[in-house]
Coordinates of C-alpha atoms and ligand atoms in Angstrom, one line a residue:
M1 CA 65.9 106.0 137.3
S2 CA 66.0 106.7 133.5
L3 CA 68.7 107.3 131.0
I4 CA 67.6 108.5 127.7
L5 CA 70.4 108.1 125.3
K6 CA 71.3 110.1 122.3
R7 CA 69.2 113.2 122.7
L8 CA 69.7 115.9 120.3
S9 CA 70.6 119.5 121.5
G10 CA 67.6 121.9 121.1
C11 CA 69.6 123.8 118.4
A12 CA 70.3 120.8 116.2
R13 CA 66.7 119.8 116.5
R14 CA 65.3 123.2 115.5
A15 CA 67.7 123.3 112.5
R16 CA 66.6 119.9 111.5
G17 CA 62.9 120.9 111.8
L18 CA 63.4 123.9 109.6
L19 CA 65.4 121.7 106.9
G20 CA 62.8 118.9 107.2
G21 CA 59.9 121.3 106.7
L22 CA 61.8 122.9 103.7
A23 CA 62.6 119.5 102.1
V24 CA 58.9 118.4 102.6
A25 CA 57.6 121.5 101.0
L26 CA 60.0 121.0 97.9
V27 CA 59.0 117.5 97.4
I28 CA 55.3 118.4 97.5
A29 CA 56.0 121.3 95.1
A30 CA 57.9 118.9 92.7
V31 CA 55.7 115.9 92.7
P32 CA 52.0 117.2 93.3
G33 CA 49.9 114.5 94.6
S34 CA 52.6 112.0 95.1
A35 CA 51.9 109.5 97.7
S36 CA 54.9 107.3 97.6
A37 CA 54.6 105.1 100.7
D38 CA 52.7 108.1 102.1
G39 CA 56.0 109.7 102.7
L40 CA 56.5 108.1 106.0
K41 CA 59.7 109.1 107.8
V42 CA 61.4 107.8 110.8
Q43 CA 63.0 111.0 112.3
D44 CA 64.8 109.6 115.4
I45 CA 65.2 106.6 117.7
R46 CA 65.6 106.5 121.3
I47 CA 66.4 103.9 123.9
G48 CA 65.5 104.4 127.6
V49 CA 67.0 102.2 130.2
H50 CA 64.9 101.9 133.4
A51 CA 65.0 99.4 136.3
G52 CA 63.7 96.2 134.9
S53 CA 62.6 97.4 131.6
T54 CA 63.8 99.1 128.4
R55 CA 61.9 101.5 126.3
F56 CA 62.4 101.7 122.6
V57 CA 60.8 104.8 121.0
V58 CA 60.6 105.5 117.3
E59 CA 59.8 109.1 116.3
L60 CA 57.8 109.5 113.0
N61 CA 56.1 112.1 111.0
D62 CA 52.9 110.0 111.0
S63 CA 51.0 107.5 112.8
V64 CA 51.9 103.7 112.1
A65 CA 50.5 100.2 112.8
P66 CA 53.6 98.1 113.2
R67 CA 53.8 94.3 113.4
V68 CA 55.9 93.1 116.2
F69 CA 57.2 89.7 116.8
G70 CA 60.0 87.6 118.3
L71 CA 62.4 85.1 117.0
P72 CA 64.5 82.9 119.2
D73 CA 68.1 81.4 118.9
P74 CA 69.4 84.1 118.9
F75 CA 66.6 86.1 120.7
R76 CA 65.5 89.0 118.6
I77 CA 62.5 91.4 118.4
V78 CA 61.4 92.3 114.9
I79 CA 59.4 95.5 114.2
D80 CA 58.0 95.8 110.7
L81 CA 56.6 99.1 109.3
P82 CA 55.3 100.1 105.9
E83 CA 58.3 101.3 103.8
V84 CA 59.8 104.4 105.4
D85 CA 62.6 106.7 104.8
F86 CA 65.1 106.7 107.6
E87 CA 65.9 110.5 108.1
L88 CA 67.7 110.2 111.4
P89 CA 70.1 113.0 112.6
E90 CA 72.8 110.3 112.8
E91 CA 73.1 106.6 112.0
R92 CA 72.0 104.5 114.9
I93 CA 72.8 101.1 113.6
G94 CA 75.1 99.4 116.1
D95 CA 75.1 98.9 119.9
G96 CA 71.9 99.3 121.8
A97 CA 71.3 99.7 125.6
G98 CA 69.5 98.0 128.4
L99 CA 67.9 94.8 127.2
I100 CA 68.7 95.7 123.6
S101 CA 72.3 94.5 122.7
K102 CA 72.2 95.5 119.1
L103 CA 69.9 97.6 116.9
R104 CA 69.5 97.5 113.2
Y105 CA 67.1 99.0 110.7
G106 CA 66.6 99.3 106.9
L107 CA 64.4 98.0 103.9
F108 CA 63.5 94.4 104.3
R109 CA 61.5 93.9 101.1
P110 CA 59.5 96.3 98.9
G111 CA 56.9 97.9 101.1
T112 CA 58.2 96.8 104.4
S113 CA 60.8 98.6 106.6
R114 CA 62.2 96.7 109.5
F115 CA 63.9 97.1 112.9
V116 CA 65.7 94.2 114.4
L117 CA 66.6 94.4 118.1
D118 CA 68.9 91.9 119.4
L119 CA 68.4 90.9 123.0
E120 CA 70.7 90.4 125.8
T121 CA 68.1 87.8 127.4
P122 CA 64.6 86.6 126.3
S123 CA 62.6 89.8 126.6
K124 CA 58.9 90.5 125.6
V125 CA 57.0 93.5 124.9
I126 CA 54.9 94.5 127.8
K127 CA 53.6 97.6 126.6
Q128 CA 53.1 99.0 123.0
F129 CA 51.4 102.2 122.0
V130 CA 51.5 105.1 119.7
L131 CA 51.6 108.8 121.0
K132 CA 50.1 111.6 119.0
P133 CA 52.3 114.8 118.6
D134 CA 52.3 116.8 121.6
G135 CA 54.6 119.5 123.0
G136 CA 56.8 119.8 119.9
K137 CA 57.3 116.1 119.9
P138 CA 56.2 114.2 116.7
W139 CA 54.2 110.9 116.5
R140 CA 55.9 108.2 118.7
L141 CA 55.9 104.4 118.6
V142 CA 56.7 103.2 122.0
L143 CA 57.6 99.6 123.0
D144 CA 58.5 98.5 126.5
L145 CA 60.4 95.4 126.9
A146 CA 60.9 93.4 130.1
P147 CA 62.9 90.3 130.6
T148 CA 61.0 86.9 130.5
T149 CA 61.7 83.1 130.2
R150 CA 62.6 81.4 126.8
A151 CA 59.2 79.4 127.0
D152 CA 57.2 82.7 127.7
F153 CA 59.2 84.5 124.9
I154 CA 58.4 81.7 122.4
T155 CA 54.6 81.8 123.3
A156 CA 54.2 85.5 123.8
M157 CA 56.2 86.7 120.8
R158 CA 55.5 84.1 118.2
P159 CA 55.0 85.5 114.7
S160 CA 51.6 84.9 113.2
A161 CA 51.2 83.7 109.5
E162 CA 50.7 87.3 108.5
D163 CA 54.0 88.4 110.0
N164 CA 55.7 86.4 107.4
P165 CA 59.1 86.2 109.0
N166 CA 60.4 84.2 106.1
P167 CA 60.4 86.1 102.9
V168 CA 61.9 83.4 100.6
T169 CA 59.6 83.2 97.6
A170 CA 59.5 80.4 95.1
V171 CA 61.5 81.2 92.1
P172 CA 61.2 78.6 89.2
V173 CA 64.4 76.8 88.5
P174 CA 64.8 75.9 84.8
S175 CA 64.7 72.0 84.5
S176 CA 66.2 71.6 81.1
P177 CA 69.8 72.1 80.4
R178 CA 70.3 75.9 79.7
Q179 CA 71.2 77.2 76.3
N180 CA 72.0 80.7 76.8
V181 CA 72.9 82.8 73.8
R182 CA 75.3 84.8 75.8
P183 CA 76.8 83.7 79.2
V184 CA 74.5 84.9 82.0
I185 CA 76.4 86.5 84.9
V186 CA 74.6 87.1 88.1
V187 CA 76.4 90.0 90.2
D188 CA 75.4 89.8 93.8
A189 CA 75.8 92.8 96.2
G190 CA 76.2 91.3 99.6
H191 CA 74.0 92.3 102.6
G192 CA 71.7 95.2 102.2
G193 CA 68.6 96.9 103.8
V194 CA 68.3 95.8 107.4
D195 CA 71.8 94.0 107.2
P196 CA 74.5 96.4 106.9
G197 CA 77.2 93.8 106.9
A198 CA 80.6 94.8 108.4
I199 CA 81.1 98.4 109.4
G200 CA 84.5 100.1 108.4
V201 CA 86.8 102.1 110.7
S202 CA 85.2 105.5 109.4
G203 CA 81.6 104.0 109.6
V204 CA 81.2 102.9 106.0
Y205 CA 78.9 100.0 105.6
E206 CA 79.9 96.9 103.7
K207 CA 76.3 96.7 102.1
K208 CA 77.2 100.1 100.4
I209 CA 80.5 99.2 99.0
A210 CA 79.1 95.7 97.8
L211 CA 76.4 97.7 95.9
D212 CA 78.7 100.4 94.5
Y213 CA 80.9 97.6 93.1
A214 CA 78.1 95.4 91.9
R215 CA 76.7 98.3 89.9
E216 CA 80.2 99.1 88.4
I217 CA 80.9 95.4 87.5
A218 CA 77.2 94.9 86.0
R219 CA 77.8 98.1 84.1
M220 CA 81.2 97.1 82.6
L221 CA 79.9 93.6 81.8
K222 CA 76.8 94.9 80.0
A223 CA 78.9 97.6 78.1
S224 CA 81.1 94.7 76.8
G225 CA 77.9 93.4 75.0
K226 CA 79.2 89.8 75.6
Y227 CA 77.0 88.9 78.5
D228 CA 73.5 88.9 80.0
V229 CA 73.7 90.5 83.5
V230 CA 71.4 90.1 86.3
M231 CA 71.8 91.9 89.7
T232 CA 70.3 90.3 92.8
R233 CA 69.7 93.6 94.2
N234 CA 70.0 97.2 92.8
R235 CA 69.0 99.1 95.8
D236 CA 69.6 99.3 99.6
I237 CA 67.2 96.2 100.5
F238 CA 67.7 93.0 102.3
L239 CA 67.7 89.7 100.6
P240 CA 67.8 86.3 102.2
L241 CA 70.8 84.1 101.2
R242 CA 68.6 81.4 99.8
E243 CA 66.9 84.1 97.6
R244 CA 70.2 85.0 96.1
V245 CA 70.9 81.5 95.2
R246 CA 67.5 81.0 93.8
I247 CA 67.8 84.2 91.7
S248 CA 71.1 82.8 90.4
R249 CA 69.5 79.4 89.5
A250 CA 66.4 81.0 88.0
A251 CA 68.4 83.2 85.7
G252 CA 70.3 80.0 84.4
A253 CA 73.4 81.8 85.5
D254 CA 76.8 80.6 84.0
L255 CA 78.7 82.5 86.7
F256 CA 77.7 84.0 90.2
L257 CA 79.8 86.8 91.7
S258 CA 79.0 87.7 95.5
L259 CA 80.6 90.8 96.4
H260 CA 81.8 91.7 100.0
A261 CA 84.1 93.7 102.0
N262 CA 85.9 92.3 105.1
T263 CA 87.1 93.2 108.5
H264 CA 89.7 92.0 110.8
P265 CA 90.6 92.8 114.5
K266 CA 94.1 93.6 113.4
R267 CA 93.9 96.9 111.5
S268 CA 97.1 96.2 109.3
T269 CA 95.3 93.3 107.7
R270 CA 94.4 94.0 104.0
G271 CA 94.1 92.7 100.6
F272 CA 91.7 91.2 98.1
S273 CA 90.6 87.5 98.6
V274 CA 88.2 85.1 96.8
Y275 CA 86.3 82.1 98.3
T276 CA 84.7 79.1 96.9
L277 CA 82.6 76.5 98.5
S278 CA 83.9 73.6 100.3
D279 CA 82.8 71.0 102.9
R280 CA 85.8 71.6 105.0
A281 CA 87.2 75.1 105.4
S282 CA 90.7 75.7 103.9
D283 CA 91.6 77.5 107.2
K284 CA 90.3 78.8 110.4
E285 CA 89.8 82.4 109.2
A286 CA 87.8 81.2 106.1
A287 CA 85.6 79.1 108.4
A288 CA 85.0 82.2 110.7
L289 CA 84.4 84.3 107.6
A290 CA 81.8 81.9 106.2
A291 CA 80.1 81.5 109.7
L292 CA 79.8 85.3 109.6
E293 CA 78.6 85.7 106.2
N294 CA 76.0 83.0 106.7
K295 CA 74.6 84.9 109.6
S296 CA 73.1 87.5 107.2
D297 CA 69.5 85.9 107.6
V298 CA 69.8 86.0 111.3
I299 CA 70.9 89.6 111.1
G300 CA 67.9 90.4 108.8
G301 CA 65.4 88.8 111.3
V302 CA 64.5 85.9 109.1
N303 CA 63.1 82.8 110.8
L304 CA 65.4 80.0 110.0
G305 CA 63.2 77.4 111.6
D306 CA 62.5 75.6 108.4
Y307 CA 65.6 75.8 106.5
S308 CA 68.5 76.4 108.9
D309 CA 69.9 73.0 108.3
D310 CA 70.1 73.8 104.7
V311 CA 72.1 76.9 105.3
Q312 CA 74.3 75.4 107.9
N313 CA 75.1 72.0 106.4
I314 CA 77.2 72.4 103.4
L315 CA 77.8 68.9 101.8
I316 CA 79.0 69.0 98.2
D317 CA 77.3 66.3 96.2
F318 CA 78.4 64.7 93.0
A319 CA 76.7 67.4 90.7
Q320 CA 78.3 70.1 92.6
A321 CA 81.8 68.7 92.2
K322 CA 82.0 69.5 88.5
T323 CA 80.6 73.1 89.2
N324 CA 83.0 73.5 92.0
E325 CA 85.8 72.7 89.8
L326 CA 84.9 75.6 87.5
S327 CA 84.5 77.9 90.5
V328 CA 88.0 77.0 91.7
K329 CA 89.4 77.5 88.2
F330 CA 87.9 81.0 88.0
A331 CA 88.9 82.1 91.5
R332 CA 92.3 80.4 91.9
D333 CA 93.6 80.2 88.4
I334 CA 92.2 83.4 86.9
L335 CA 90.8 86.1 89.2
V336 CA 93.6 86.2 91.6
G337 CA 96.2 86.7 88.8
Q338 CA 94.2 89.3 87.1
V339 CA 93.5 91.5 90.3
K340 CA 97.3 91.2 91.4
T341 CA 98.1 94.3 89.2
S342 CA 95.1 96.4 90.5
A343 CA 95.0 95.8 94.1
S344 CA 96.9 94.1 96.9
L345 CA 96.1 90.7 97.7
L346 CA 95.7 88.8 101.1
T347 CA 98.1 86.1 101.9
R348 CA 96.7 83.0 100.2
P349 CA 94.1 85.0 98.4
W350 CA 92.1 82.0 97.4
R351 CA 90.5 80.1 100.2
S352 CA 87.3 77.8 100.5
A353 CA 84.6 77.3 103.1
G354 CA 81.0 76.5 103.6
F355 CA 79.4 79.7 102.3
A356 CA 75.7 79.3 102.1
V357 CA 75.3 81.9 99.1
L358 CA 77.7 79.7 97.0
K359 CA 75.4 76.7 97.2
A360 CA 73.8 76.6 93.9
P361 CA 74.7 73.2 92.7
D362 CA 74.7 74.0 88.9
V363 CA 76.2 77.5 89.0
P364 CA 79.9 78.2 89.4
S365 CA 80.1 80.7 92.1
V366 CA 82.5 82.7 94.0
L367 CA 82.4 85.1 96.9
V368 CA 84.8 88.1 96.6
E369 CA 86.0 90.1 99.6
L370 CA 87.1 93.2 97.8
G371 CA 89.5 94.3 100.8
Y372 CA 89.3 95.1 104.5
I373 CA 87.3 98.1 105.7
S374 CA 88.9 97.7 109.1
N375 CA 92.1 98.9 107.5
P376 CA 91.9 102.9 107.2
R377 CA 94.0 102.9 104.1
E378 CA 92.1 100.2 102.3
E379 CA 88.8 101.5 103.4
R380 CA 89.6 104.8 101.8
L381 CA 90.7 103.0 98.7
L382 CA 87.5 100.9 98.4
V383 CA 85.1 104.0 98.4
A384 CA 87.3 105.9 96.0
A385 CA 85.8 105.9 92.4
D386 CA 89.1 105.4 90.5
H387 CA 90.0 102.2 92.7
R388 CA 86.5 100.9 92.2
R389 CA 86.8 101.3 88.4
K390 CA 90.3 99.7 88.4
L391 CA 89.4 96.8 90.6
S392 CA 86.0 96.3 88.8
A393 CA 87.7 96.3 85.4
A394 CA 90.2 93.6 86.7
I395 CA 87.3 91.4 87.8
V396 CA 85.6 91.9 84.4
Q397 CA 88.7 91.1 82.7
A398 CA 89.0 87.9 84.6
V399 CA 85.3 87.0 83.7
D400 CA 86.4 87.5 79.9
T401 CA 89.3 85.2 80.4
Y402 CA 87.3 82.6 82.1
F403 CA 84.6 82.4 79.4
K404 CA 87.3 82.5 76.6
T405 CA 89.0 79.4 78.1
T406 CA 85.8 77.5 79.2
Q407 CA 84.1 78.2 75.8
S408 CA 87.3 77.0 73.8
A409 CA 87.4 74.0 75.9
A410 CA 83.7 73.1 75.0
L411 CA 84.4 73.3 71.4
Ligands
LIG1 ZN1 79.8 90.1 103.6

């Protein structure tokens, strides 16, 4: 009994084969001798559900040697490949089948692309092999999963040191008080790579909207000539939350803007909102949003073992209190009023909760939810270039006002 999901029709497959061949020929002609990540491509993904096991198949244009390991709480299987292009006939991020409840893929860090399979129950890899091209089929990486116990999962699927499930690197934090010539703004595009963030009604990913706005805002800030601007990411790549905080601190940031788009079960919900850090959430929705945003590392397949407490326990200390005052000033007193003329606002547009990405004790930090991609009208607006320019300009105007008032207060 086997159910192979999402097979392509022969016709579509042939058309894709032709186009794929043409694209390869063009690339080779344009860049002679180019060996960028050896041009490795994932061409399709299939999940086969069998009695007692689930087969996960990745179709590729070449052979690969993957690293495969498991992470508990929640149970996940991570498959790391060299950096690949995902050239699937259709997006497959989302629901899985059989023992795989959800499936994600994308760039994890430079040189490494990753699949994350969320598991219904602890399940281990009982067979793993690579099949050579045969009968018109390309290279195939095949993994068979079968249910097991928690204890066996932890023993059998444990990552080795080389698997490096925790990509957080040490970024030196300046120890002396910073003396930036110009204010340093860190613009953080939420999510990325293997973490798509929320998925909109038409299928647009939060990670894409976040990056588009981050680029626009960074461009406008730089063009003003008043700021030094650092982007935490400028491509479709995963970044752990703690890494974002470290980048902000290492840059000696004067303001950290994290950009996101929200979803709500009620499609009519819409509007811009901004969040600051607090020990106690301002309301239930803000608490739920923080819990969701804080899940990014779990979604990306990061092993939280050694710092989950750090992400989950948000306790504002004395040093953070002053910083937090500035974050609130920017969010509540300036940004909301500025955006009001460019976009609709959520009811109570400034809220607070325990967002891990806002935890730098010495950098005023806000998390912006640009709007709701679960609302069809707002999703269309958020992907439109003119709205992006208008909303980004309002955010940049708010940054200007903030630095004008804080700098005159310091004189
Ligand atoms: Zn988000």
